[in-house]
Coordinates of C-alpha atoms in Angstrom, one line a residue:
M1 CA 71.3 130.6 149.0
S2 CA 73.3 131.6 145.9
E3 CA 74.1 128.8 143.5
I4 CA 77.6 128.5 142.6
D5 CA 79.1 128.6 139.4
L6 CA 80.5 125.6 138.7
T7 CA 82.3 126.8 135.3
A8 CA 84.2 129.1 137.6
H9 CA 86.0 125.7 139.0
P10 CA 86.0 123.1 135.9
K11 CA 87.1 119.8 137.0
D12 CA 90.3 120.1 136.1
S13 CA 91.5 122.4 138.2
F14 CA 90.6 120.5 140.8
L15 CA 93.1 117.8 139.4
Q16 CA 95.8 120.2 138.6
P17 CA 97.6 120.6 142.1
Q18 CA 97.4 116.8 142.0
L19 CA 98.5 116.3 138.7
D20 CA 101.6 118.4 139.5
Y21 CA 102.1 116.9 142.6
Q22 CA 102.4 113.6 141.3
A23 CA 105.0 114.6 139.4
L24 CA 107.3 115.8 141.6
E25 CA 106.9 112.6 143.8
P26 CA 110.3 110.4 143.7
R27 CA 109.6 107.2 141.9
A28 CA 108.5 109.7 139.1
L29 CA 111.8 111.9 139.2
K30 CA 114.2 108.8 139.5
S31 CA 111.4 107.1 136.7
G32 CA 112.2 110.1 134.5
F33 CA 116.0 110.4 135.5
L34 CA 116.2 107.0 134.5
T35 CA 114.6 107.2 130.9
G36 CA 117.0 110.5 130.3
L37 CA 120.5 108.1 131.4
T38 CA 119.2 104.7 129.1
W39 CA 118.5 107.4 126.3
I40 CA 121.5 108.6 126.8
A41 CA 123.2 105.4 126.9
A42 CA 121.4 104.2 124.0
V43 CA 123.3 107.2 122.5
L44 CA 126.4 106.5 123.1
A45 CA 126.5 102.9 121.9
A46 CA 124.8 104.0 118.3
I47 CA 127.4 106.9 117.8
P48 CA 130.4 104.0 117.1
L49 CA 127.9 101.6 115.1
F50 CA 127.2 104.6 113.4
S51 CA 130.9 106.0 112.6
V52 CA 131.6 102.4 111.6
I53 CA 128.8 102.1 108.6
Y54 CA 129.7 105.5 107.2
M55 CA 133.5 104.2 107.7
L56 CA 132.7 101.0 105.8
L57 CA 129.7 103.4 103.1
A58 CA 132.8 105.7 102.5
Q59 CA 135.7 103.3 101.6
G60 CA 133.9 100.7 100.3
G61 CA 131.3 101.7 98.8
T62 CA 132.9 103.8 96.2
R63 CA 134.1 99.8 94.5
L64 CA 130.6 98.4 95.0
F65 CA 128.5 101.4 93.8
G66 CA 130.8 102.2 90.9
A67 CA 131.0 101.3 87.4
D68 CA 133.2 97.6 88.4
V69 CA 131.0 96.4 91.2
V70 CA 130.1 93.6 88.3
E71 CA 133.5 92.6 88.5
V72 CA 134.2 93.1 92.2
L73 CA 131.4 91.1 93.1
T74 CA 132.7 88.2 89.9
G75 CA 136.2 89.2 89.6
L76 CA 139.0 87.1 91.8
P77 CA 141.3 88.7 93.8
P78 CA 144.6 90.4 92.6
A79 CA 147.9 89.7 93.0
G80 CA 150.0 92.9 94.2
F81 CA 150.8 96.0 91.6
E82 CA 147.9 94.9 90.0
V83 CA 144.6 96.6 89.2
G84 CA 141.1 95.8 89.9
G85 CA 140.0 92.1 90.4
G86 CA 137.3 91.0 93.3
I87 CA 136.1 89.5 96.0
G88 CA 133.9 86.8 94.0
P89 CA 135.8 83.7 95.0
A90 CA 135.4 85.2 98.5
I91 CA 131.6 85.5 98.5
V92 CA 131.3 82.2 97.0
G93 CA 133.5 80.6 99.7
T94 CA 131.3 82.2 102.7
L95 CA 128.1 81.0 101.6
V96 CA 128.9 77.6 100.9
M97 CA 130.7 77.0 104.4
V98 CA 127.4 78.4 106.0
G99 CA 125.3 76.5 103.9
I100 CA 127.6 72.8 104.8
A101 CA 127.5 74.7 108.5
S102 CA 123.7 75.0 108.2
A103 CA 123.1 72.0 107.2
I104 CA 124.9 70.2 109.9
S105 CA 123.9 72.6 112.6
V106 CA 119.8 73.4 111.8
P107 CA 118.3 69.8 112.3
L108 CA 120.9 68.6 114.6
G109 CA 120.0 70.9 117.0
I110 CA 116.1 71.7 116.2
L111 CA 115.8 67.4 117.1
A112 CA 117.9 68.9 120.4
A113 CA 115.5 71.0 121.2
I114 CA 112.7 69.1 121.2
Y115 CA 114.6 65.9 123.4
L116 CA 115.1 68.3 125.4
G117 CA 111.8 70.7 125.9
V118 CA 109.6 68.9 124.5
L119 CA 110.0 64.7 125.2
D120 CA 112.1 64.9 128.3
A121 CA 112.8 68.2 129.7
T122 CA 113.3 67.3 133.1
S123 CA 115.7 64.7 133.4
K124 CA 119.3 64.6 134.1
L125 CA 120.7 64.4 130.5
A126 CA 118.7 67.2 129.6
T127 CA 119.9 69.8 132.0
T128 CA 123.5 68.6 131.2
A129 CA 122.7 68.9 128.2
R130 CA 121.1 72.4 128.1
F131 CA 124.0 73.5 130.7
L132 CA 127.0 72.2 127.8
A133 CA 125.2 74.6 125.5
K134 CA 124.7 77.4 127.4
V135 CA 128.8 77.3 128.0
L136 CA 129.8 76.8 124.0
T137 CA 127.1 79.9 123.7
G138 CA 130.4 81.3 125.3
F139 CA 133.3 79.2 123.4
P140 CA 136.0 81.4 122.2
S141 CA 135.6 80.8 118.6
I142 CA 139.8 80.2 118.0
L143 CA 139.2 76.7 119.8
A144 CA 136.3 75.0 117.8
G145 CA 139.0 75.8 114.4
V146 CA 142.1 74.0 116.9
F147 CA 139.3 71.4 117.7
V148 CA 138.3 71.1 113.8
Y149 CA 141.7 70.8 113.0
A150 CA 143.1 68.3 115.5
V151 CA 140.0 65.8 113.6
I152 CA 140.0 66.6 110.6
V153 CA 142.5 69.0 108.9
I154 CA 145.4 67.2 109.8
H155 CA 144.4 64.4 108.1
W156 CA 142.5 65.7 105.3
G157 CA 143.6 68.8 104.9
Y158 CA 142.2 72.3 103.9
S159 CA 138.5 72.3 103.2
A160 CA 134.8 74.2 102.5
L161 CA 134.2 70.9 104.1
A162 CA 136.0 71.9 108.0
G163 CA 135.5 75.2 107.9
G164 CA 132.1 74.3 107.6
I165 CA 131.7 72.4 110.6
A166 CA 134.0 74.3 112.7
L167 CA 131.5 77.2 112.5
A168 CA 128.6 74.3 113.1
V169 CA 130.6 73.4 115.8
L170 CA 129.4 77.6 117.1
M171 CA 125.9 77.9 115.2
L172 CA 124.7 74.6 117.6
P173 CA 124.1 76.1 121.1
T174 CA 122.5 79.0 119.5
V175 CA 120.2 76.4 117.4
V176 CA 120.0 74.4 120.5
L177 CA 118.7 76.5 122.8
A178 CA 116.6 79.0 120.6
A179 CA 114.4 76.2 118.8
E180 CA 114.2 75.5 122.5
E181 CA 112.6 78.1 124.3
A182 CA 110.4 78.3 121.5
M183 CA 109.0 75.5 121.9
A184 CA 108.3 76.1 125.0
Q185 CA 106.8 79.2 124.3
V186 CA 103.7 76.8 123.2
P187 CA 100.9 76.9 125.8
Q188 CA 100.2 73.4 127.3
K189 CA 97.0 73.7 126.3
M190 CA 96.9 73.3 122.5
K191 CA 99.5 70.2 123.7
D192 CA 96.1 68.8 125.8
A193 CA 93.6 69.5 123.2
A194 CA 96.1 67.8 120.6
Y195 CA 96.4 64.7 122.9
G196 CA 92.9 64.8 123.8
M197 CA 91.8 64.9 120.5
G198 CA 93.7 61.4 120.2
C199 CA 96.6 62.8 118.3
T200 CA 100.3 60.5 119.4
Q201 CA 103.4 62.7 120.3
T202 CA 105.2 62.6 117.9
E203 CA 101.7 63.8 115.6
V204 CA 101.6 66.7 118.1
I205 CA 106.2 67.4 117.1
W206 CA 105.1 68.0 114.3
K207 CA 101.7 69.2 113.3
V208 CA 101.5 71.6 117.2
V209 CA 105.0 72.0 118.4
L210 CA 106.7 72.6 115.5
P211 CA 104.3 74.9 113.4
T212 CA 103.7 77.1 116.4
G213 CA 107.5 77.8 117.6
L214 CA 108.8 78.1 113.7
P215 CA 108.9 81.3 114.4
G216 CA 111.5 81.8 116.8
I217 CA 113.1 78.5 115.6
L218 CA 114.1 80.5 112.6
T219 CA 115.0 84.0 114.9
G220 CA 117.3 81.4 115.9
V221 CA 118.4 79.6 113.0
M222 CA 118.7 83.1 111.2
L223 CA 121.1 83.9 114.5
A224 CA 123.5 81.8 114.5
V225 CA 123.9 82.6 110.3
A226 CA 124.8 85.5 110.1
G227 CA 127.3 85.2 113.6
A228 CA 128.2 82.5 111.7
A229 CA 129.5 84.3 108.5
G230 CA 131.4 86.5 110.3
E231 CA 133.4 84.1 111.9
S232 CA 137.4 84.3 110.8
A233 CA 139.2 82.7 113.3
P234 CA 137.7 79.1 113.0
L235 CA 138.6 79.7 109.8
L236 CA 142.3 80.3 109.9
F237 CA 142.9 76.5 111.5
T238 CA 140.2 74.5 108.8
A239 CA 139.2 76.3 105.7
L240 CA 142.6 78.6 105.0
F241 CA 142.3 80.8 101.5
S242 CA 142.1 80.6 97.6
N243 CA 142.0 82.3 95.4
Y244 CA 139.9 80.9 92.6
F245 CA 136.3 79.7 92.9
I246 CA 136.0 76.7 94.7
S247 CA 135.2 73.5 92.7
E248 CA 135.1 70.8 94.9
L249 CA 134.0 70.6 98.3
A250 CA 138.3 68.9 99.7
E251 CA 139.7 72.3 99.0
P252 CA 140.9 75.5 100.7
T253 CA 138.1 78.0 99.7
A254 CA 138.5 81.3 100.5
S255 CA 136.0 83.7 102.6
L256 CA 135.2 87.6 102.8
S257 CA 136.4 87.8 106.9
I258 CA 139.5 85.9 105.7
L259 CA 140.6 88.1 102.1
I260 CA 139.3 90.9 104.9
Y261 CA 142.5 90.1 107.6
N262 CA 144.6 89.2 104.1
F263 CA 144.5 92.7 102.3
S264 CA 144.2 94.8 104.6
G265 CA 147.5 95.0 105.5
M266 CA 148.9 94.7 102.4
P267 CA 151.2 97.6 101.0
F268 CA 149.0 98.1 97.7
E269 CA 145.9 100.7 97.5
N270 CA 144.6 97.9 95.1
Q271 CA 143.8 95.5 98.2
I272 CA 143.0 97.9 100.9
E273 CA 139.9 99.2 99.2
L274 CA 139.1 95.3 98.4
A275 CA 139.4 94.5 102.1
W276 CA 136.9 97.5 102.6
T277 CA 134.3 97.0 99.8
A278 CA 134.0 93.1 101.1
S279 CA 133.8 94.4 104.6
L280 CA 130.8 96.3 103.7
V281 CA 129.4 92.9 101.2
L282 CA 130.0 91.1 104.1
V283 CA 128.0 93.5 107.2
L284 CA 125.4 93.5 104.0
I285 CA 125.0 90.2 103.9
V286 CA 124.9 89.8 108.2
L287 CA 122.5 93.5 108.2
T288 CA 120.4 90.9 106.0
F289 CA 119.9 87.9 108.2
N290 CA 119.6 89.3 111.5
I291 CA 116.8 92.1 109.2
L292 CA 115.3 88.2 108.3
A293 CA 115.2 87.3 111.7
R294 CA 113.5 90.6 113.4
L295 CA 110.8 89.8 110.2
V296 CA 109.7 85.8 110.9
G297 CA 110.3 86.9 115.6
R298 CA 108.2 89.3 114.3
P299 CA 104.3 88.6 117.2
K300 CA 101.8 88.1 114.8
V301 CA 98.7 90.4 114.7

């Protein structure tokens, strides 16, 4: 009996027809087709994004990255027919009002999330509060401004404090839901182990739940801050606008979004250029917060 030459029939030759067949199976074809559609949709969705970024860099980058960048970032808004000027009061006002909103919404949101996610997660009150928080995530921002206008502005006037409260109303549901979800991801075994070691419920929350869920909590906070920084409608009803740097919280305050709204409709080239520059600065601020949220929420390996 002659010997069979195994080298003439390598293993790959037996598998190749099967692999080719599997590549032509309906499930594989469907997967490849849907993957291609996903890539096409992603590219189409990215076109408007990159076109807007390119437009902002082309129109606003000249002033922001030019020789007069210090004046642009620190100067006062110019009047009609004036040249130069800057957006300093708007930058400071935006940061102040976002800071006020964060100081209000973050502690309240985390405390509410502790109740919803740890203390009494299945009660009727928790279920109702969770439902209302989800409803408020789609709450029109202008209605938050109208609410704060009716409660505060009518009695005490336009102010940075009123603007911060309006932004806090918009930030609160995002912080609550993100923090609750982060706490829900903490393994039950870790909490049980802490209870087994004699820890009280308060100690479990402060030493186990919050530290473990901190990346997710901070991610929600950063995203809420980024969203609040770009709001304009609530500030029209609460903070109004000012051409000067803020000196106290109980006075009308400038913001980047309102400056863009005001200057973009003016018939002066200088103001229109500053509106483009303010748009670029606002995008960079929001982008910074989004990048921080991704970095903070990145899984630790």
